[in-house]
Tab-separated table of C-alpha atoms and ligand atoms in Angstrom:
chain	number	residue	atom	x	y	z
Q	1	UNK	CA	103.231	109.541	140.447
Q	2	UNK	CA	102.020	106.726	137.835
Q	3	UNK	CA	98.816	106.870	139.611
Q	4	UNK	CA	98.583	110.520	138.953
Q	5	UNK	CA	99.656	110.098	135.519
Q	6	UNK	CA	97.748	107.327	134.647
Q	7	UNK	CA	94.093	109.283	135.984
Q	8	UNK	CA	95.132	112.189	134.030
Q	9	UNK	CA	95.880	110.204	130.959
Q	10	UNK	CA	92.377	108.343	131.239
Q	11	UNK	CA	90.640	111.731	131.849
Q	12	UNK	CA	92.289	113.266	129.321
Q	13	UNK	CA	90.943	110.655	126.662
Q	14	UNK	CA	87.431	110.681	128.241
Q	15	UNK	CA	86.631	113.978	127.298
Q	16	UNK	CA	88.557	113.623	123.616
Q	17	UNK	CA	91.627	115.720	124.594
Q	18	UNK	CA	95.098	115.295	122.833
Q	19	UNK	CA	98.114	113.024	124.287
Q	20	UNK	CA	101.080	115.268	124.037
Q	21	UNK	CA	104.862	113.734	123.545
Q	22	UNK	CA	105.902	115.281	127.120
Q	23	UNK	CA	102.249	114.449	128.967
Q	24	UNK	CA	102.967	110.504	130.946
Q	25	UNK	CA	101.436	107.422	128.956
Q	26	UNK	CA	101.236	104.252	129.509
Q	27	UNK	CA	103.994	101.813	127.646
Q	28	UNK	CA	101.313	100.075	125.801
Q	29	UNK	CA	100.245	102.837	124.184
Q	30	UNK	CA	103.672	104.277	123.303
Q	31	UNK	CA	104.268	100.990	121.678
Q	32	UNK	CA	101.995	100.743	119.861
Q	33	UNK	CA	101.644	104.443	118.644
Q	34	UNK	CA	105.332	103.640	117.835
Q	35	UNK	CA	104.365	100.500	115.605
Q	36	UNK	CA	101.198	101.913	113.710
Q	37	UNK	CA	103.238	105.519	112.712
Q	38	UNK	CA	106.363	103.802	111.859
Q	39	UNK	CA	104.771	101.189	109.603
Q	40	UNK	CA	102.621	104.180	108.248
Q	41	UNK	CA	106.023	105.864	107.442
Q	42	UNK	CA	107.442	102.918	106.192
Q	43	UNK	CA	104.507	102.474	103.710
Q	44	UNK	CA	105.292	105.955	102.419
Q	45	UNK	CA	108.649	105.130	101.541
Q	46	UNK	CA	107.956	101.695	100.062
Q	47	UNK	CA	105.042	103.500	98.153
Q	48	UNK	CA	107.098	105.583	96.019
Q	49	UNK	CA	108.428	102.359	94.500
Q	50	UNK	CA	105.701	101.016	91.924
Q	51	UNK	CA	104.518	104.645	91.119
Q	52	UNK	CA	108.408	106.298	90.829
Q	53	UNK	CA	109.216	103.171	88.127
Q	54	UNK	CA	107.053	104.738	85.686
Q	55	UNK	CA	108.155	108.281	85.661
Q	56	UNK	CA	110.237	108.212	83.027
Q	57	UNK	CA	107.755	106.181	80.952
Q	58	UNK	CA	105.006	108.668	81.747
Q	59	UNK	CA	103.299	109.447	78.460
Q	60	UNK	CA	103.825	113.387	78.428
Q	61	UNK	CA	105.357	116.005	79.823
Q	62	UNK	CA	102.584	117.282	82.107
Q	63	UNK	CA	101.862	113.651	82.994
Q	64	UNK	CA	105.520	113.381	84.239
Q	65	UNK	CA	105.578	116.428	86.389
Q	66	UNK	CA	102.348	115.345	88.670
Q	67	UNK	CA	104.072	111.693	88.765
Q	68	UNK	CA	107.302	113.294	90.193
Q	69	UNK	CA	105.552	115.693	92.343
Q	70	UNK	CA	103.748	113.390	93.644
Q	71	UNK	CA	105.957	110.658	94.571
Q	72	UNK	CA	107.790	113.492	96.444
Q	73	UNK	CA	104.499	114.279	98.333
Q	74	UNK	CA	104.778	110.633	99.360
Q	75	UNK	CA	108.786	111.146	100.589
Q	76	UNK	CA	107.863	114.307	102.400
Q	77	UNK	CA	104.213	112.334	104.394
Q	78	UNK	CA	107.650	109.382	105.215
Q	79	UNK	CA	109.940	112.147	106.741
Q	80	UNK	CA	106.887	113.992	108.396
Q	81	UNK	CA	105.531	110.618	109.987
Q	82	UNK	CA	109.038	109.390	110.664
Q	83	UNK	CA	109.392	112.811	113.133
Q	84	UNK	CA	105.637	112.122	114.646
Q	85	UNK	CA	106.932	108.424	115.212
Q	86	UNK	CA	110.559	110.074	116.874
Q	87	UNK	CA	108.404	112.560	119.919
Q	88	UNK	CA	107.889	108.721	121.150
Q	89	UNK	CA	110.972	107.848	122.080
Q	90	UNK	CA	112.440	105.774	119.160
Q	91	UNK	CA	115.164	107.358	117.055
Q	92	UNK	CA	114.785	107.502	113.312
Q	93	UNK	CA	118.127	105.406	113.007
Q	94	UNK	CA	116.027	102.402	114.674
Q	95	UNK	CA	113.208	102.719	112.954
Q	96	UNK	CA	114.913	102.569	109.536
Q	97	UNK	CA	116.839	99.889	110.380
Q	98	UNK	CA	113.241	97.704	111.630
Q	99	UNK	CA	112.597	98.265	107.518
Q	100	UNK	CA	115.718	97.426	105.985
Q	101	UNK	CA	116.313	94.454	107.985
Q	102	UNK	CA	112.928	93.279	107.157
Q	103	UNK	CA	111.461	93.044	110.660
Q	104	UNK	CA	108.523	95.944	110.296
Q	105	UNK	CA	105.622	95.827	108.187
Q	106	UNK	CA	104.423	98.451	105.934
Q	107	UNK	CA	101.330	98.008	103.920
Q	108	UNK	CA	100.540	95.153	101.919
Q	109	UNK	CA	99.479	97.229	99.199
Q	110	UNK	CA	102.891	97.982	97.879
Q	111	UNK	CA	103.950	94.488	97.280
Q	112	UNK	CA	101.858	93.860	94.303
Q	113	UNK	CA	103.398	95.272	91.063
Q	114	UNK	CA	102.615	98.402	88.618
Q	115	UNK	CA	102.303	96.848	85.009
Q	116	UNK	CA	100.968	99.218	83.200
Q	117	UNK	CA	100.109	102.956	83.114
Q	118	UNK	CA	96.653	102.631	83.707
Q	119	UNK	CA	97.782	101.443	87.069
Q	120	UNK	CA	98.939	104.987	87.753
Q	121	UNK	CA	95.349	105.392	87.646
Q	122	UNK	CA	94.023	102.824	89.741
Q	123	UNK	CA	96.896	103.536	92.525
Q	124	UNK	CA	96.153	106.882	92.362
Q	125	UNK	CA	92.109	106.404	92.548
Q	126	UNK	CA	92.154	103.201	94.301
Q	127	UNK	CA	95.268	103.159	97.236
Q	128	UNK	CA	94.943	106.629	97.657
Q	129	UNK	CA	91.069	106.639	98.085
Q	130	UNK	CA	91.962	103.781	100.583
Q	131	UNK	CA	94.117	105.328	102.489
Q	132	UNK	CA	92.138	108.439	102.632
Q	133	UNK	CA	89.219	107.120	104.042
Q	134	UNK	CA	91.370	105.619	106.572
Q	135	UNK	CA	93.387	108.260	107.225
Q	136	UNK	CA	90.674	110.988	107.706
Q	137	UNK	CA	89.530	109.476	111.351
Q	138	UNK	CA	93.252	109.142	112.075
Q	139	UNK	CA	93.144	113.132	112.482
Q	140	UNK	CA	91.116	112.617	115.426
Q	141	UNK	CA	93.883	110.064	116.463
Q	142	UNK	CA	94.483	110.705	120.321
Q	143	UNK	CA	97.962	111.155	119.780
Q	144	UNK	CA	98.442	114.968	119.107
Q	145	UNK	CA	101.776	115.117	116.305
Q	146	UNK	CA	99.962	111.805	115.110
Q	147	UNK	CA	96.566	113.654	114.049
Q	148	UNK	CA	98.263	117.133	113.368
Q	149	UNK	CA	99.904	114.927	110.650
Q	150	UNK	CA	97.089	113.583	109.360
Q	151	UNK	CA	95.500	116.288	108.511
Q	152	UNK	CA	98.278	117.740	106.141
Q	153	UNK	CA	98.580	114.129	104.649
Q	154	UNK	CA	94.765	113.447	104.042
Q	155	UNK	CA	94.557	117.241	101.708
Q	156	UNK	CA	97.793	116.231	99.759
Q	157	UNK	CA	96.417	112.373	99.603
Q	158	UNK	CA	93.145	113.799	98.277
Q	159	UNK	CA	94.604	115.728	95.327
Q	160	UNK	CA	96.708	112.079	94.413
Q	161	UNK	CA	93.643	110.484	94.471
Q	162	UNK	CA	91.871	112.645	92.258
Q	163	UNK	CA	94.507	112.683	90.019
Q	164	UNK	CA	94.256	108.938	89.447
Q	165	UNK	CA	90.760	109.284	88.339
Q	166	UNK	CA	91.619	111.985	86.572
Q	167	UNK	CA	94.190	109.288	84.203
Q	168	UNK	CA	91.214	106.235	84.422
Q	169	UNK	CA	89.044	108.643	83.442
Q	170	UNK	CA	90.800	110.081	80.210
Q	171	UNK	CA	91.812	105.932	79.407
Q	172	UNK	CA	87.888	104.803	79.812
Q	173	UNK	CA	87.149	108.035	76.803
Q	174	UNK	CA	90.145	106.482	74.903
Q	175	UNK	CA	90.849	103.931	72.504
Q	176	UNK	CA	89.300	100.422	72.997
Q	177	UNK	CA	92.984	99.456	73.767
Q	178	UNK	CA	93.225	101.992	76.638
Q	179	UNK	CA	89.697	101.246	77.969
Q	180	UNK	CA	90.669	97.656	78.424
Q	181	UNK	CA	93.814	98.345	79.927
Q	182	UNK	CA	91.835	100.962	82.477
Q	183	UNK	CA	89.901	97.929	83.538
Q	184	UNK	CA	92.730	95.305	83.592
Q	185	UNK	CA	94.208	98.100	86.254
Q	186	UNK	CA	90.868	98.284	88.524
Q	187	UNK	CA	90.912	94.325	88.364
Q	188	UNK	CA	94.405	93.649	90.107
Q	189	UNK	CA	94.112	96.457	92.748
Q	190	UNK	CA	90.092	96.343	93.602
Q	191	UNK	CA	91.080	93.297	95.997
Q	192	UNK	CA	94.674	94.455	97.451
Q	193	UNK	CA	93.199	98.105	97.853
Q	194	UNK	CA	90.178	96.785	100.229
Q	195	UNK	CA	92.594	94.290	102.253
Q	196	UNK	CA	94.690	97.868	103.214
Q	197	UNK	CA	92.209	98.510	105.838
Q	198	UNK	CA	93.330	95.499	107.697
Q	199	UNK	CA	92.246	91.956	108.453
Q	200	UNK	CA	88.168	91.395	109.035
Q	201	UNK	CA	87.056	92.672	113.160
Q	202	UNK	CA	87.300	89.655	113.768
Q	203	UNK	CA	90.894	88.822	113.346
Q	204	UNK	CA	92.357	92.477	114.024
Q	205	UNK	CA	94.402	92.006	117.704
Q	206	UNK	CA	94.968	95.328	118.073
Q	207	UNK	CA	91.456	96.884	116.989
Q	208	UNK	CA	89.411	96.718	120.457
Q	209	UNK	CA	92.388	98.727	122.162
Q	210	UNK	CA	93.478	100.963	119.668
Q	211	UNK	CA	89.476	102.099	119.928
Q	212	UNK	CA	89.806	102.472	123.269
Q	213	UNK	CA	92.766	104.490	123.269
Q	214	UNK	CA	90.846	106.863	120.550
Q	215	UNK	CA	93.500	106.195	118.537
Q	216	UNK	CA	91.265	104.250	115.549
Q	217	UNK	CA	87.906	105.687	115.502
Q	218	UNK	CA	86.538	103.036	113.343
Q	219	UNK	CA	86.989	99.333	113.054
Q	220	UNK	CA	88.614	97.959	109.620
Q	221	UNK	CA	85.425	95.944	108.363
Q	222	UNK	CA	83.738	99.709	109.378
Q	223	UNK	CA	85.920	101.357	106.734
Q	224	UNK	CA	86.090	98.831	104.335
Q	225	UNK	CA	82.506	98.868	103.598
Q	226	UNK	CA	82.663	102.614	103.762
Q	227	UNK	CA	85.302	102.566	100.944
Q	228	UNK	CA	83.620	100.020	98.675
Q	229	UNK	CA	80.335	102.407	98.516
Q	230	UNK	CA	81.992	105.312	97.589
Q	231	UNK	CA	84.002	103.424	94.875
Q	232	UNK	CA	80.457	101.502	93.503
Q	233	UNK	CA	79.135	105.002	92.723
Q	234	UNK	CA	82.802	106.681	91.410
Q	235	UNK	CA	83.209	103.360	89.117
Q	236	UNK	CA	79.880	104.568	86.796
Q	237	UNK	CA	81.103	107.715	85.865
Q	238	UNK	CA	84.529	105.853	84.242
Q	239	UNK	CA	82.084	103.850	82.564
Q	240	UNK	CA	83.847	100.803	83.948
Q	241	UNK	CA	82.966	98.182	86.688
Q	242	UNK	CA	84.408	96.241	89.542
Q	243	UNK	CA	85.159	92.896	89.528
Q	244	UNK	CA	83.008	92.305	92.447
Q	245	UNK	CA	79.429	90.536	91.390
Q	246	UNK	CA	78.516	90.550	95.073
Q	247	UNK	CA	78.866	94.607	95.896
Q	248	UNK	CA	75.146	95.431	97.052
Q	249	UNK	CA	74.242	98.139	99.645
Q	250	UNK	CA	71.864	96.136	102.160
Q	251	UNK	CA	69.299	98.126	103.370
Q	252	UNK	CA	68.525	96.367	106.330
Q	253	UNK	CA	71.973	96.464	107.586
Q	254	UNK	CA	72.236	99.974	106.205
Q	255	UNK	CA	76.114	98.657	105.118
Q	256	UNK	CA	77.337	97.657	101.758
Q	257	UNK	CA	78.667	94.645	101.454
Q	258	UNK	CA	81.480	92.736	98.941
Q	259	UNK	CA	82.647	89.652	97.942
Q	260	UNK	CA	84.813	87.103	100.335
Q	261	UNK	CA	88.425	88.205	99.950
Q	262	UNK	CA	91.300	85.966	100.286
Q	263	UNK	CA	93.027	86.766	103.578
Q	264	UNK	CA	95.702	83.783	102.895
Q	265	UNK	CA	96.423	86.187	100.223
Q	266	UNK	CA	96.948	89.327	102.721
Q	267	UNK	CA	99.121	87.074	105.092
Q	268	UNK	CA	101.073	85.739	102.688
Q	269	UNK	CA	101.979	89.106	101.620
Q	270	UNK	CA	102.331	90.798	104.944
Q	271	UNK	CA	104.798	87.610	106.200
Q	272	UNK	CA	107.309	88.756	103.760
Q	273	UNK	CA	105.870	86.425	100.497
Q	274	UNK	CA	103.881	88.657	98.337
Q	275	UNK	CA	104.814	89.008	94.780
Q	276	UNK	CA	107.261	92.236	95.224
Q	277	UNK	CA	107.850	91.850	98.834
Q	278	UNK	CA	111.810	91.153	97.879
Q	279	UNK	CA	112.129	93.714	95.403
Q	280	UNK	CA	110.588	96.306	97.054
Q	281	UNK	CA	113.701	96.149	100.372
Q	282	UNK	CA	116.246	95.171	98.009
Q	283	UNK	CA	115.511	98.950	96.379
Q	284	UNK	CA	115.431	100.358	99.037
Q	285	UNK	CA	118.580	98.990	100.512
Q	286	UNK	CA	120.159	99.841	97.485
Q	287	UNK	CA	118.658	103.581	98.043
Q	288	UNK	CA	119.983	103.647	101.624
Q	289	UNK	CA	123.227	102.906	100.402
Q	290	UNK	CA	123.348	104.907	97.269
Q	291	UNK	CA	122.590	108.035	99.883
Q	292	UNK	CA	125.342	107.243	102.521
Q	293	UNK	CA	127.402	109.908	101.187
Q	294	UNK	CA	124.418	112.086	101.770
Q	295	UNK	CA	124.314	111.766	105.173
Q	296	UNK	CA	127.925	111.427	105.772
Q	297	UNK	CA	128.351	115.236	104.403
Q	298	UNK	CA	125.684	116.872	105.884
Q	299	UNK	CA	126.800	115.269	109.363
Q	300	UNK	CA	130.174	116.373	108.355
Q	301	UNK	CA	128.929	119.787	107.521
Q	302	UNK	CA	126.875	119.826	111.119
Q	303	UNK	CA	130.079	118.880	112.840
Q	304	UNK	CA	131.637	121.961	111.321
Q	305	UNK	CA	129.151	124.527	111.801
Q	306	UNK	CA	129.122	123.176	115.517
Q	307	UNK	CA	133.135	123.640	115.785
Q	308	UNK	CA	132.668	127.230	114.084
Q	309	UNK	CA	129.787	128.077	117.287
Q	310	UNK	CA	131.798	127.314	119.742
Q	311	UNK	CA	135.489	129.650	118.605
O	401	ACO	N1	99.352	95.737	105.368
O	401	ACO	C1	100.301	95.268	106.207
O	401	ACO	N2	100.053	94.943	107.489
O	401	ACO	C2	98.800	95.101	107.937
O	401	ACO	C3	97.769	95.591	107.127
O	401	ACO	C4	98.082	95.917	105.793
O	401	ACO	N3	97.165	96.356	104.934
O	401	ACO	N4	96.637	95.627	107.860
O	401	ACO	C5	96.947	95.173	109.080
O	401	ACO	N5	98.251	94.845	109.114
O	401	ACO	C6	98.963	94.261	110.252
O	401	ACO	C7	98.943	95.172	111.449
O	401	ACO	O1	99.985	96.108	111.348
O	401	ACO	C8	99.093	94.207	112.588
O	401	ACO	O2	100.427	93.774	112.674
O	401	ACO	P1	101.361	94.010	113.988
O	401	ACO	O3	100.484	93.762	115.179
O	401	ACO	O4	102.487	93.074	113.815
O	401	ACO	O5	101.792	95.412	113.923
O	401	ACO	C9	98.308	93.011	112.092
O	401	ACO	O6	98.259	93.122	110.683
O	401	ACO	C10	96.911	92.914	112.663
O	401	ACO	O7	96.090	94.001	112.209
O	401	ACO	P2	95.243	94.946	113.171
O	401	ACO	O8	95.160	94.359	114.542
O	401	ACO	O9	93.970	95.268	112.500
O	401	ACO	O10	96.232	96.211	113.242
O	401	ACO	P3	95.907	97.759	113.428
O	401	ACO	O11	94.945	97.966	114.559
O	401	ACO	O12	97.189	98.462	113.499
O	401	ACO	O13	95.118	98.175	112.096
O	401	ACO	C11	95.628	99.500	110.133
O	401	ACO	C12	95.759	98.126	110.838
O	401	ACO	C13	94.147	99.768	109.862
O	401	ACO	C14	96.402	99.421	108.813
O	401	ACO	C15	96.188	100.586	111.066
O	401	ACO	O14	97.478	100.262	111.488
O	401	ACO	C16	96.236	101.955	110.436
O	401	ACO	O15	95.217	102.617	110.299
O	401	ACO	N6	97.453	102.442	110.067
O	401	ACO	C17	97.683	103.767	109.548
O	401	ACO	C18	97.459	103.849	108.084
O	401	ACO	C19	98.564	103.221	107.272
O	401	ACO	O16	99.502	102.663	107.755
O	401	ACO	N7	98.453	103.331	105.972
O	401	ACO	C20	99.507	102.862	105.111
O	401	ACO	C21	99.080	102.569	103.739
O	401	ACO	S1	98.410	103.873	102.869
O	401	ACO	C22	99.588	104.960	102.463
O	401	ACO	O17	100.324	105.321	103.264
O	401	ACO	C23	99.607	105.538	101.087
C-alpha cells in the first residue's frame, strides 16, 4: 500500500498536481511542510510586534487606521497558516507551544527593532516586498491548503507593501528632517530584509529537496537577486538610495548582484541572539497569558452549547 502511495504521490508531482491533506505522503515531506508553514505562521504573529508598538504613536488618524488594519491582516495570514499547518497532523496547541518555549524559528526579520516611524515605511516597502516575492512562487507550493493560502496572503501582503512606500514616499517630499530619517529606515532594514530569503544556495539544507518536492520553486540566492532589482529601480522614485555601493545588474550573468552580507549576523539572530530575539517571546508570552481567559470562555461556552445538543 506504501508502494501504491508512494507512485501516486511521485506522479502526482510530476505532472504539477496538488498534495491534498487526506492523499498518502511521505513523512519527510509532512515534516517538513509542518516546519516551513508553522515557522511562516509563527513569523506572522511575531510580526505584528515592531509594527503594533507604533500604533498609538502613528502621526494621524488615517495613518492609525491602516497601521491597525494592517497588523490585523498579519493576525488573520497567523490563524489562516496555523489551520494550513493543522490538515498535517500537528495540533495548533503544539505548534504554539514550539514558539513560546523558544524551540521554532520564525523569521529573522522580526528581531531587529522599529525606531522610528519611517520604519513603518521601510517594513512596509522593504519586509513586505520580501516576503512577497517569496511568497508569490509559494502559491504554486505542492501542498494544496499551503498554496490556496498563499494566494490570499500575497494580495493582502501587496497592499502592506505599497502602503509602506506610500509613508517613504510622503517622508522623502518632506522636511530635510523626515528625508533623513526615511533613509536612516532603508539603512537598518536593506540588509535584514535580503537575509529573509534564507542563507546563500550554498548553505540552505533543505533547498535541493524542498525543489524537488515543488514545494520552493526557486532557490533563495534566485529570489534574493530578484528582490534587490526590483528595489534598485523602486529606490529612484523616493529619491533615496541603498546602502549597497556594489548593486549592479550583470549582463553577462543576466542577474543583479549585491554586496557580501554578514551571515554571522543572520545566525546569530536565528540561534535565539539577535537584538529583540528576547523581547519579542517575552510579549508574546505575556499575550498568551493575558488571553487565557479568552480561551477558557469560549471552551466553556463550546462545552455548553455541546450539553444543550445533546437534551
Ligand atoms: N529567518 C529565520 N530562519 C531562517 C531564515 C530566516 N530569514 N531563512 C532560513 N531560515 C532557517 C530555515 O528555517 C532552516 O532552519 P530549520 O531547518 O531549522 O527549519 C535553516 O535556516 C536553513 O535554511 P534553508 O535550508 O534555506 O530553509 P528553507 O528551505 O526552509 O528556506 C525560507 C527558508 C526561504 C525562509 C523558506 O522556509 C520559506 O520560503 N518560508 C516561507 C516564507 C516565510 O516563512 N516567510 C516569513 C517571513 S515574511 C512574513 O511572513 C511577513
Amino acid at each position: 500500500e506504501e508502494q501504491a502511495g508512494l507512485e501516486r504521490f511521485n506522479a502526482l508531482i510530476a505532472e504539477d498536481s496538488r498534495i491534498e491533506p487526506r492523499d498518502w505522503m511521505p513523512e519527510a515531506y509532512r515534516k517538513t511542510l509542518t516546519r516551513q508553514i508553522s515557522q511562516h505562521a509563527h513569523s506572522e504573529i511575531i510580526g505584528m510586534q515592531p509594527e503594533a508598538n507604533w500604533i498609538t504613536r502613528a502621526p494621524s488618524l488615517k495613518r492609525k487606521a491602516i497601521l491597525i488594519a494592517k497588523v490585523q491582516d498579519e493576525a488573520g495570514h497567523g490563524l489562516y497558516l496555523y489551520s494550513a499547518a493543522e490538515t498535517l497532523g500537528t495540533p495548533r496547541e503544539v505548534l504554539n507551544e514550539q514558539l513560546l518555549s523558544g524551540k521554532a524559528k520564525y523569521s529573522s526579520i522580526f528581531n531587529y527593532p522599529a525606531l522610528s516611524w519611517a520604519d513603518m515605511g521601510a517594513i512596509g516597502w522593504l519586509v513586505d516586498g520580501a516576503a512577497i516575492a517569496n511568497q508569490v512562487p509559494l502559491c504554486r507550493a505542492s501542498y494544496g491548503p499551503y498554496g490556496r493560502a498563499m494566494v490570499r496572503i500575497c494580495k493582502e501582503e501587496s497592499f502592506h507593501q505599497r502602503q509602506g512606500f506610500e509613508i517613504l514616499l510622503e517622508l522623502a517630499h518632506g522636511t530635510e528632517a523626515q528625508k533623513r530619517m526615511a533613509q536612516d529606515a532603508i539603512n537598518r532594514f536593506y540588509e535584514p530584509a535580503l537575509m529573509m530569503f534564507g542563507p546563500p544556495d550554498g548553505d540552505s539544507p533543505n533547498s535541493q529537496q524542498s525543489m524537488e518536492w515543488k514545494i520552493k520553486r526557486f532557490s533563495n540566492d534566485e529570489l534574493r537577486q530578484r528582490f534587490v532589482g526590483m528595489i534598485a529601480e523602486q529606490v529612484k522614485v523616493l529619491g533615496l538610495t541603498l546602502p549597497d555601493p556594489e548593486l549592479r545588474f550583470d549582463e553577462e550573468a543576466g542577474r543583479w548582484v549585491h554586496k557580501d552580507l554578514d551571515w554571522d549576523e543572520f545566525k546569530a539572530v536565528i540561534a535565539g541572539n539577535g537584538p529583540c530575539n528576547a523581547q519579542r517571546l517575552e510579549r508574546r508570552r505575556e499575550a498568551h497569558e493575558n488571553g487565557a481567559w479568552v480561551r477558557e470562555a469560549a471552551a466553556a461556552y463550546a462545552a455548553k452549547k455541546a450539553q444543550k445538543a445533546q437534551v
